[in-house]
PDB file of C-alpha atoms in Angstrom:
ATOM      1  CA  UNK C1223     -11.869 -17.204   1.115  1.00 95.00           C
ATOM      2  CA  UNK C1224      -9.525 -14.365   1.945  1.00 97.00           C
ATOM      3  CA  UNK C1225     -10.206 -10.643   1.575  1.00 97.00           C
ATOM      4  CA  UNK C1226      -7.266  -8.244   1.750  1.00 96.00           C
ATOM      5  CA  UNK C1227      -8.146  -4.588   2.363  1.00 96.00           C
ATOM      6  CA  UNK C1228      -5.497  -2.180   1.055  1.00 94.00           C
ATOM      7  CA  UNK C1229      -5.881   1.390   2.305  1.00 92.00           C
ATOM      8  CA  UNK C1230      -4.002   3.479  -0.241  1.00 89.00           C
ATOM      9  CA  UNK C1231      -2.290   6.300   1.625  1.00 86.00           C
ATOM     10  CA  UNK C1232       1.356   6.669   0.567  1.00 84.00           C
ATOM     11  CA  UNK C1233       1.397   4.358  -2.449  1.00 84.00           C
ATOM     12  CA  UNK C1234      -1.118   5.077  -5.229  1.00 87.00           C
ATOM     13  CA  UNK C1235      -3.052   2.344  -7.001  1.00 90.00           C
ATOM     14  CA  UNK C1236      -0.844   2.585 -10.099  1.00 90.00           C
ATOM     15  CA  UNK C1237       2.110   1.349  -8.000  1.00 87.00           C
ATOM     16  CA  UNK C1238       0.331  -1.043  -5.629  1.00 89.00           C
ATOM     17  CA  UNK C1239      -1.825  -2.930  -8.142  1.00 93.00           C
ATOM     18  CA  UNK C1240       0.962  -4.033 -10.528  1.00 92.00           C
ATOM     19  CA  UNK C1241       2.901  -5.498  -7.592  1.00 90.00           C
ATOM     20  CA  UNK C1242      -0.090  -7.600  -6.522  1.00 92.00           C
ATOM     21  CA  UNK C1243      -0.932  -8.538 -10.119  1.00 94.00           C
ATOM     22  CA  UNK C1244       2.634  -9.673 -10.795  1.00 92.00           C
ATOM     23  CA  UNK C1245       2.610 -11.895  -7.704  1.00 94.00           C
ATOM     24  CA  UNK C1246      -0.686 -13.473  -8.738  1.00 95.00           C
ATOM     25  CA  UNK C1247       0.509 -14.168 -12.294  1.00 93.00           C
ATOM     26  CA  UNK C1248       3.929 -15.391 -11.103  1.00 92.00           C
ATOM     27  CA  UNK C1249       2.132 -17.943  -8.905  1.00 95.00           C
ATOM     28  CA  UNK C1250       0.388 -19.341 -11.991  1.00 95.00           C
ATOM     29  CA  UNK C1251      -3.008 -17.921 -11.033  1.00 96.00           C
ATOM     30  CA  UNK C1252      -5.266 -15.519 -12.915  1.00 97.00           C
ATOM     31  CA  UNK C1253      -6.613 -12.145 -11.845  1.00 97.00           C
ATOM     32  CA  UNK C1254      -9.759 -10.197 -12.587  1.00 97.00           C
ATOM     33  CA  UNK C1255      -9.439  -6.435 -12.065  1.00 97.00           C
ATOM     34  CA  UNK C1256     -12.781  -4.691 -11.548  1.00 98.00           C
ATOM     35  CA  UNK C1257     -13.660  -1.016 -11.881  1.00 97.00           C
ATOM     36  CA  UNK C1258     -17.007   0.493 -12.772  1.00 97.00           C
ATOM     37  CA  UNK C1259     -15.199   3.551 -14.151  1.00 96.00           C
ATOM     38  CA  UNK C1260     -14.298   3.238 -17.827  1.00 96.00           C
ATOM     39  CA  UNK C1261     -11.613   5.910 -17.591  1.00 96.00           C
ATOM     40  CA  UNK C1262      -9.882   3.978 -14.806  1.00 95.00           C
ATOM     41  CA  UNK C1263     -10.034   0.735 -16.818  1.00 95.00           C
ATOM     42  CA  UNK C1264      -8.381   2.466 -19.805  1.00 94.00           C
ATOM     43  CA  UNK C1265      -5.622   3.875 -17.591  1.00 94.00           C
ATOM     44  CA  UNK C1266      -5.007   0.478 -15.984  1.00 94.00           C
ATOM     45  CA  UNK C1267      -4.831  -1.144 -19.420  1.00 92.00           C
ATOM     46  CA  UNK C1268      -2.020   1.252 -20.387  1.00 90.00           C
ATOM     47  CA  UNK C1269      -0.316   0.905 -17.018  1.00 91.00           C
ATOM     48  CA  UNK C1270      -0.042  -2.885 -17.129  1.00 90.00           C
ATOM     49  CA  UNK C1271       1.779  -2.695 -20.478  1.00 86.00           C
ATOM     50  CA  UNK C1272       4.340  -0.225 -19.217  1.00 84.00           C
ATOM     51  CA  UNK C1273       4.547  -0.302 -15.419  1.00 79.00           C
ATOM     52  CA  UNK C1274       8.184  -1.455 -15.577  1.00 77.00           C
ATOM     53  CA  UNK C1275      10.752  -0.663 -18.238  1.00 71.00           C
ATOM     54  CA  UNK C1276      11.910  -4.279 -18.487  1.00 75.00           C
ATOM     55  CA  UNK C1277       8.578  -6.140 -18.510  1.00 74.00           C
ATOM     56  CA  UNK C1278       4.802  -5.982 -18.816  1.00 79.00           C
ATOM     57  CA  UNK C1279       1.844  -7.856 -17.384  1.00 86.00           C
ATOM     58  CA  UNK C1280      -0.096  -9.821 -20.016  1.00 86.00           C
ATOM     59  CA  UNK C1281      -3.714  -8.719 -19.927  1.00 90.00           C
ATOM     60  CA  UNK C1282      -6.723  -7.420 -21.849  1.00 89.00           C
ATOM     61  CA  UNK C1283      -9.920  -5.538 -21.313  1.00 92.00           C
ATOM     62  CA  UNK C1284     -13.019  -7.731 -21.103  1.00 92.00           C
ATOM     63  CA  UNK C1285     -14.613  -8.183 -24.505  1.00 88.00           C
ATOM     64  CA  UNK C1286     -11.567  -6.994 -26.461  1.00 88.00           C
ATOM     65  CA  UNK C1287     -10.512 -10.460 -27.554  1.00 81.00           C
ATOM     66  CA  UNK C1288     -10.515 -13.977 -26.178  1.00 90.00           C
ATOM     67  CA  UNK C1289     -11.143 -13.309 -22.487  1.00 92.00           C
ATOM     68  CA  UNK C1290     -10.632 -16.983 -21.615  1.00 93.00           C
ATOM     69  CA  UNK C1291      -6.889 -16.920 -22.371  1.00 91.00           C
ATOM     70  CA  UNK C1292      -6.040 -13.759 -20.416  1.00 92.00           C
ATOM     71  CA  UNK C1293      -3.952 -14.118 -17.225  1.00 95.00           C
ATOM     72  CA  UNK C1294      -5.261 -10.686 -16.193  1.00 95.00           C
ATOM     73  CA  UNK C1295      -8.611  -9.338 -17.314  1.00 95.00           C
ATOM     74  CA  UNK C1296      -9.850  -5.794 -16.684  1.00 96.00           C
ATOM     75  CA  UNK C1297     -13.635  -5.601 -16.435  1.00 96.00           C
ATOM     76  CA  UNK C1298     -16.531  -3.419 -15.363  1.00 96.00           C
ATOM     77  CA  UNK C1299     -18.138  -6.138 -13.254  1.00 95.00           C
ATOM     78  CA  UNK C1300     -17.306  -9.250 -11.273  1.00 96.00           C
ATOM     79  CA  UNK C1301     -17.551 -11.821 -14.074  1.00 92.00           C
ATOM     80  CA  UNK C1302     -14.399 -13.915 -14.397  1.00 91.00           C
ATOM     81  CA  UNK C1303     -14.602 -14.863 -18.053  1.00 93.00           C
ATOM     82  CA  UNK C1304     -10.869 -15.639 -17.788  1.00 95.00           C
ATOM     83  CA  UNK C1305     -11.554 -18.227 -15.030  1.00 95.00           C
ATOM     84  CA  UNK C1306      -9.711 -16.078 -12.457  1.00 97.00           C
ATOM     85  CA  UNK C1307      -9.812 -17.173  -8.825  1.00 97.00           C
ATOM     86  CA  UNK C1308      -8.383 -13.829  -7.622  1.00 98.00           C
ATOM     87  CA  UNK C1309     -10.175 -10.500  -7.955  1.00 98.00           C
ATOM     88  CA  UNK C1310      -8.967  -6.933  -7.391  1.00 98.00           C
ATOM     89  CA  UNK C1311     -11.649  -4.340  -6.715  1.00 98.00           C
ATOM     90  CA  UNK C1312      -9.878  -1.105  -7.591  1.00 97.00           C
ATOM     91  CA  UNK C1313     -12.541   1.602  -7.676  1.00 95.00           C
ATOM     92  CA  UNK C1314     -13.075   1.700  -3.907  1.00 94.00           C
ATOM     93  CA  UNK C1315     -16.388  -0.163  -4.065  1.00 95.00           C
ATOM     94  CA  UNK C1316     -16.854  -3.548  -2.389  1.00 95.00           C
ATOM     95  CA  UNK C1317     -18.944  -6.081  -4.299  1.00 96.00           C
ATOM     96  CA  UNK C1318     -20.283  -9.267  -2.703  1.00 95.00           C
ATOM     97  CA  UNK C1319     -19.657 -11.056  -6.006  1.00 96.00           C
ATOM     98  CA  UNK C1320     -15.994 -11.099  -4.965  1.00 97.00           C
ATOM     99  CA  UNK C1321     -16.889 -13.736  -2.359  1.00 96.00           C
ATOM    100  CA  UNK C1322     -17.103 -16.320  -5.159  1.00 96.00           C
ATOM    101  CA  UNK C1323     -13.311 -16.066  -5.616  1.00 97.00           C
ATOM    102  CA  UNK C1324     -10.534 -17.651  -3.571  1.00 97.00           C
ATOM    103  CA  UNK C1325      -9.001 -14.269  -2.777  1.00 97.00           C
ATOM    104  CA  UNK C1326     -10.104 -10.662  -3.127  1.00 98.00           C
ATOM    105  CA  UNK C1327      -8.007  -7.510  -2.982  1.00 97.00           C
ATOM    106  CA  UNK C1328     -10.061  -4.455  -2.055  1.00 97.00           C
ATOM    107  CA  UNK C1329      -8.178  -1.224  -2.774  1.00 95.00           C
ATOM    108  CA  UNK C1330      -9.576   2.033  -1.408  1.00 94.00           C
ATOM    109  CA  UNK C1331      -8.480   5.600  -0.713  1.00 91.00           C
ATOM    110  CA  UNK C1332      -9.429   7.970   2.104  1.00 89.00           C
ATOM    111  CA  UNK C1333     -12.613   9.081   0.331  1.00 91.00           C
ATOM    112  CA  UNK C1334     -13.953   5.502   0.515  1.00 92.00           C
ATOM    113  CA  UNK C1335     -12.951   4.696   4.087  1.00 92.00           C
ATOM    114  CA  UNK C1336     -16.497   4.632   5.468  1.00 95.00           C
ATOM    115  CA  UNK C1337     -17.808   2.099   2.897  1.00 95.00           C
ATOM    116  CA  UNK C1338     -14.625   0.043   3.392  1.00 94.00           C
ATOM    117  CA  UNK C1339     -15.272  -0.068   7.142  1.00 94.00           C
ATOM    118  CA  UNK C1340     -18.869  -1.111   6.488  1.00 95.00           C
ATOM    119  CA  UNK C1341     -17.654  -3.910   4.208  1.00 96.00           C
ATOM    120  CA  UNK C1342     -15.065  -4.972   6.832  1.00 95.00           C
ATOM    121  CA  UNK C1343     -17.787  -5.275   9.506  1.00 95.00           C
ATOM    122  CA  UNK C1344     -20.212  -7.091   7.214  1.00 95.00           C
ATOM    123  CA  UNK C1345     -17.559  -9.587   6.118  1.00 95.00           C
ATOM    124  CA  UNK C1346     -16.685 -10.260   9.763  1.00 92.00           C
ATOM    125  CA  UNK C1347     -20.120 -11.824  10.133  1.00 90.00           C
ATOM    126  CA  UNK C1348     -19.681 -14.144   7.158  1.00 92.00           C
ATOM    127  CA  UNK C1349     -18.609 -17.741   7.748  1.00 92.00           C
ATOM    128  CA  UNK C1350     -15.524 -18.815   5.840  1.00 94.00           C
ATOM    129  CA  UNK C1351     -14.209 -15.284   5.207  1.00 96.00           C
ATOM    130  CA  UNK C1352     -10.758 -14.361   6.486  1.00 96.00           C
ATOM    131  CA  UNK C1353     -10.163 -10.599   6.502  1.00 96.00           C
ATOM    132  CA  UNK C1354      -6.824  -8.820   6.482  1.00 96.00           C
ATOM    133  CA  UNK C1355      -6.216  -5.086   6.648  1.00 94.00           C
ATOM    134  CA  UNK C1356      -2.975  -3.739   5.192  1.00 92.00           C
ATOM    135  CA  UNK C1357      -1.566  -0.294   5.863  1.00 85.00           C
ATOM    136  CA  UNK C1358       1.717   1.354   5.074  1.00 80.00           C
ATOM    137  CA  UNK C1359       4.380   2.103   7.641  1.00 75.00           C
ATOM    138  CA  UNK C1360       6.504   5.253   7.696  1.00 72.00           C
ATOM    139  CA  UNK C1361       8.944   3.629   5.264  1.00 71.00           C
ATOM    140  CA  UNK C1362       6.168   2.929   2.753  1.00 69.00           C
ATOM    141  CA  UNK C1363       6.147  -0.861   3.281  1.00 79.00           C
ATOM    142  CA  UNK C1364       2.851  -2.702   3.661  1.00 82.00           C
ATOM    143  CA  UNK C1365       2.154  -4.138   7.105  1.00 82.00           C
ATOM    144  CA  UNK C1366      -0.774  -6.282   8.181  1.00 84.00           C
ATOM    145  CA  UNK C1367      -2.656  -4.251  10.801  1.00 82.00           C
ATOM    146  CA  UNK C1368      -5.639  -6.547  11.350  1.00 73.00           C
TER     147      UNK C1368
END
């Protein structure tokens, strides 16, 4: 299982997440987006409908319809009722439930750097977990740093 840590410095979540989500959906896979904050889930719901003028990302909030048919599901906890094998943790909090997926994207900002480092160290001790740390270069492009 692969865990990608994305330290949001230059690019905010509302620009980084849709790029990752689009790649997941374009590959034919499904994504679960997790945030404990209801306000953030509502904002992400709106964002995925309108993040680009020429397209949208098909999705729903958990419990708002038939979760099982959603390519992208936004939820409060790590329960992939849409059978997703990819999970994006977007509220800065690592959850060990993400280890049940094939790939996890852990997005965090400066205010969550200490817990992210703790999660990085803890995951380094887990068998079968490949960690990657992504940071942005001066041009704003993501580069793998570890």
